[in-house]
Tab-separated table of C-alpha atoms in Angstrom:
chain	number	residue	atom	x	y	z
A	27	UNK	CA	61.685	84.330	-259.852
A	28	UNK	CA	64.982	85.775	-261.167
A	29	UNK	CA	66.595	87.836	-258.694
A	30	UNK	CA	68.609	91.457	-258.722
A	31	UNK	CA	68.202	94.501	-260.856
A	32	UNK	CA	67.141	92.724	-264.423
A	33	UNK	CA	63.822	91.488	-262.231
A	34	UNK	CA	62.377	95.134	-261.747
A	35	UNK	CA	58.662	94.590	-261.132
A	36	UNK	CA	56.440	96.033	-263.613
A	37	UNK	CA	53.172	96.611	-261.936
A	38	UNK	CA	51.172	94.615	-264.304
A	39	UNK	CA	48.055	93.394	-263.051
A	40	UNK	CA	48.556	95.529	-260.226
A	41	UNK	CA	46.540	98.727	-259.122
A	42	UNK	CA	50.085	100.212	-258.772
A	43	UNK	CA	49.937	104.099	-259.410
A	44	UNK	CA	53.061	105.362	-260.703
A	45	UNK	CA	54.117	109.242	-260.049
A	46	UNK	CA	56.195	111.002	-262.651
A	47	UNK	CA	59.788	111.193	-261.166
A	48	UNK	CA	59.632	115.098	-261.032
A	49	UNK	CA	57.166	114.716	-258.256
A	50	UNK	CA	58.216	112.184	-256.446
A	51	UNK	CA	60.770	111.924	-253.517
A	52	UNK	CA	64.328	111.488	-254.731
A	53	UNK	CA	65.494	107.536	-254.340
A	54	UNK	CA	68.467	106.794	-252.339
A	55	UNK	CA	71.551	106.451	-253.942
A	56	UNK	CA	73.988	104.163	-253.431
A	57	UNK	CA	76.780	105.748	-251.430
A	58	UNK	CA	73.536	106.743	-249.147
A	59	UNK	CA	72.668	103.170	-249.176
A	60	UNK	CA	76.257	101.950	-247.727
A	61	UNK	CA	76.417	104.904	-245.555
A	62	UNK	CA	74.257	103.346	-243.338
A	63	UNK	CA	75.045	99.910	-243.113
A	64	UNK	CA	73.594	98.048	-246.089
A	65	UNK	CA	75.666	95.062	-246.846
A	66	UNK	CA	77.834	96.205	-250.249
A	67	UNK	CA	76.242	92.640	-251.464
A	68	UNK	CA	72.876	93.999	-250.746
A	69	UNK	CA	73.226	97.750	-251.773
A	70	UNK	CA	72.389	98.238	-255.199
A	71	UNK	CA	68.898	95.836	-254.568
A	72	UNK	CA	68.202	98.563	-251.648
A	73	UNK	CA	69.013	101.864	-253.759
A	74	UNK	CA	66.611	100.075	-256.658
A	75	UNK	CA	64.080	99.288	-254.202
A	76	UNK	CA	64.027	103.066	-252.863
A	77	UNK	CA	63.596	104.111	-256.342
A	78	UNK	CA	60.588	102.019	-257.020
A	79	UNK	CA	58.969	103.445	-253.691
A	80	UNK	CA	59.802	106.884	-254.740
A	81	UNK	CA	58.484	106.187	-257.963
A	82	UNK	CA	55.019	105.314	-256.110
A	83	UNK	CA	54.813	108.335	-253.815
A	84	UNK	CA	51.716	110.227	-254.349
A	85	UNK	CA	52.933	113.444	-255.740
A	86	UNK	CA	54.403	115.994	-253.488
A	87	UNK	CA	54.503	113.672	-250.880
A	88	UNK	CA	55.998	114.393	-247.755
A	89	UNK	CA	58.202	110.916	-247.032
A	90	UNK	CA	57.782	107.815	-248.095
A	91	UNK	CA	56.710	105.476	-245.280
A	92	UNK	CA	58.982	102.511	-244.424
A	93	UNK	CA	61.247	103.517	-247.146
A	94	UNK	CA	64.827	104.010	-244.849
A	95	UNK	CA	67.419	101.532	-246.503
A	96	UNK	CA	67.462	99.242	-243.275
A	97	UNK	CA	63.767	98.824	-243.650
A	98	UNK	CA	63.981	98.180	-247.395
A	99	UNK	CA	66.790	95.585	-246.875
A	100	UNK	CA	64.304	93.985	-244.249
A	101	UNK	CA	61.912	93.101	-246.956
A	102	UNK	CA	64.324	92.226	-249.331
A	103	UNK	CA	65.819	90.279	-247.293
A	104	UNK	CA	62.355	88.529	-246.039
A	105	UNK	CA	61.905	87.622	-249.780
A	106	UNK	CA	65.388	85.850	-249.853
A	107	UNK	CA	66.606	89.281	-251.590
A	108	UNK	CA	63.753	88.877	-254.740
A	109	UNK	CA	62.843	92.317	-255.740
A	110	UNK	CA	59.844	91.911	-257.021
A	111	UNK	CA	58.678	89.880	-254.057
A	112	UNK	CA	60.031	92.250	-251.969
A	113	UNK	CA	58.419	95.064	-253.989
A	114	UNK	CA	55.079	93.182	-253.809
A	115	UNK	CA	55.327	92.939	-249.861
A	116	UNK	CA	56.550	96.377	-248.988
A	117	UNK	CA	53.527	97.474	-251.471
A	118	UNK	CA	51.117	95.401	-249.474
A	119	UNK	CA	52.238	96.671	-246.095
A	120	UNK	CA	52.081	100.172	-246.778
A	121	UNK	CA	48.150	99.898	-248.101
A	122	UNK	CA	47.627	98.049	-245.276
A	123	UNK	CA	48.955	100.614	-243.009
A	124	UNK	CA	47.137	102.777	-244.972
A	125	UNK	CA	43.813	101.441	-244.755
A	126	UNK	CA	43.721	100.134	-241.371
A	127	UNK	CA	44.210	103.285	-238.687
A	128	UNK	CA	47.405	103.058	-237.440
A	129	UNK	CA	46.935	106.493	-235.851
A	130	UNK	CA	43.899	105.480	-234.335
A	131	UNK	CA	45.559	101.947	-232.904
A	132	UNK	CA	48.558	103.751	-231.648
A	133	UNK	CA	46.499	106.261	-229.878
A	134	UNK	CA	44.195	103.567	-228.224
A	135	UNK	CA	47.408	101.968	-226.704
A	136	UNK	CA	49.982	104.596	-226.109
A	137	UNK	CA	51.005	107.914	-226.144
A	138	UNK	CA	53.737	110.257	-227.730
A	139	UNK	CA	53.733	109.569	-231.418
A	140	UNK	CA	52.167	111.470	-233.798
A	141	UNK	CA	51.249	109.211	-237.226
A	142	UNK	CA	50.240	109.921	-240.441
A	143	UNK	CA	47.159	108.406	-242.226
A	144	UNK	CA	49.583	106.245	-243.878
A	145	UNK	CA	50.878	104.738	-240.925
A	146	UNK	CA	54.278	106.828	-241.228
A	147	UNK	CA	55.419	108.691	-238.348
A	148	UNK	CA	56.118	112.351	-237.921
A	149	UNK	CA	59.019	113.339	-238.598
A	150	UNK	CA	61.323	116.549	-237.706
A	151	UNK	CA	62.947	118.801	-240.088
A	152	UNK	CA	65.615	117.452	-240.883
A	153	UNK	CA	63.591	114.048	-241.837
A	154	UNK	CA	64.233	112.196	-238.790
A	155	UNK	CA	61.800	110.202	-236.767
A	156	UNK	CA	61.609	111.152	-233.362
A	157	UNK	CA	60.275	108.185	-231.795
A	158	UNK	CA	58.393	108.802	-228.200
A	159	UNK	CA	55.609	106.368	-227.964
A	160	UNK	CA	54.974	104.732	-224.567
A	161	UNK	CA	52.767	101.784	-223.950
A	162	UNK	CA	50.054	103.120	-221.992
A	163	UNK	CA	46.420	102.162	-223.187
A	164	UNK	CA	44.167	104.626	-223.391
A	165	UNK	CA	40.627	103.150	-224.472
A	166	UNK	CA	38.420	100.326	-222.349
A	167	UNK	CA	39.237	97.748	-225.324
A	168	UNK	CA	42.741	98.719	-225.249
A	169	UNK	CA	42.701	98.029	-221.396
A	170	UNK	CA	40.851	94.979	-221.745
A	171	UNK	CA	43.062	93.462	-224.395
A	172	UNK	CA	46.262	94.436	-222.169
A	173	UNK	CA	45.521	92.612	-219.519
């Protein structure tokens, strides 16, 4: 596989649904990606992956799960900065989180964080995640698994 911007995922053979750009959350601009500490040599790929995530977001989406620049960089690094492979990994992870009921699992094993059905954390008005989850098994099964 080729790496970089010339290798944009097309979604062919996949069930990816693309929303119209007007209804999607905005993609991260290159300067936004650089401002949070993404290395210059990876910034363009992170920005492109952000655009893919924005285009794939459902209409009127509140936020794209796992789409902050440093998390997108982790997906790219995990796939040796191969944009197509990183996009596949990202999409599969978001789909898995949506199907696995992260809010139920997190509530069984702890308390304090509010999750959406897609596994993304609640955010404040500025869009920042307020991480307050504490390990505290709640259900009998969680308590048994914790020992």
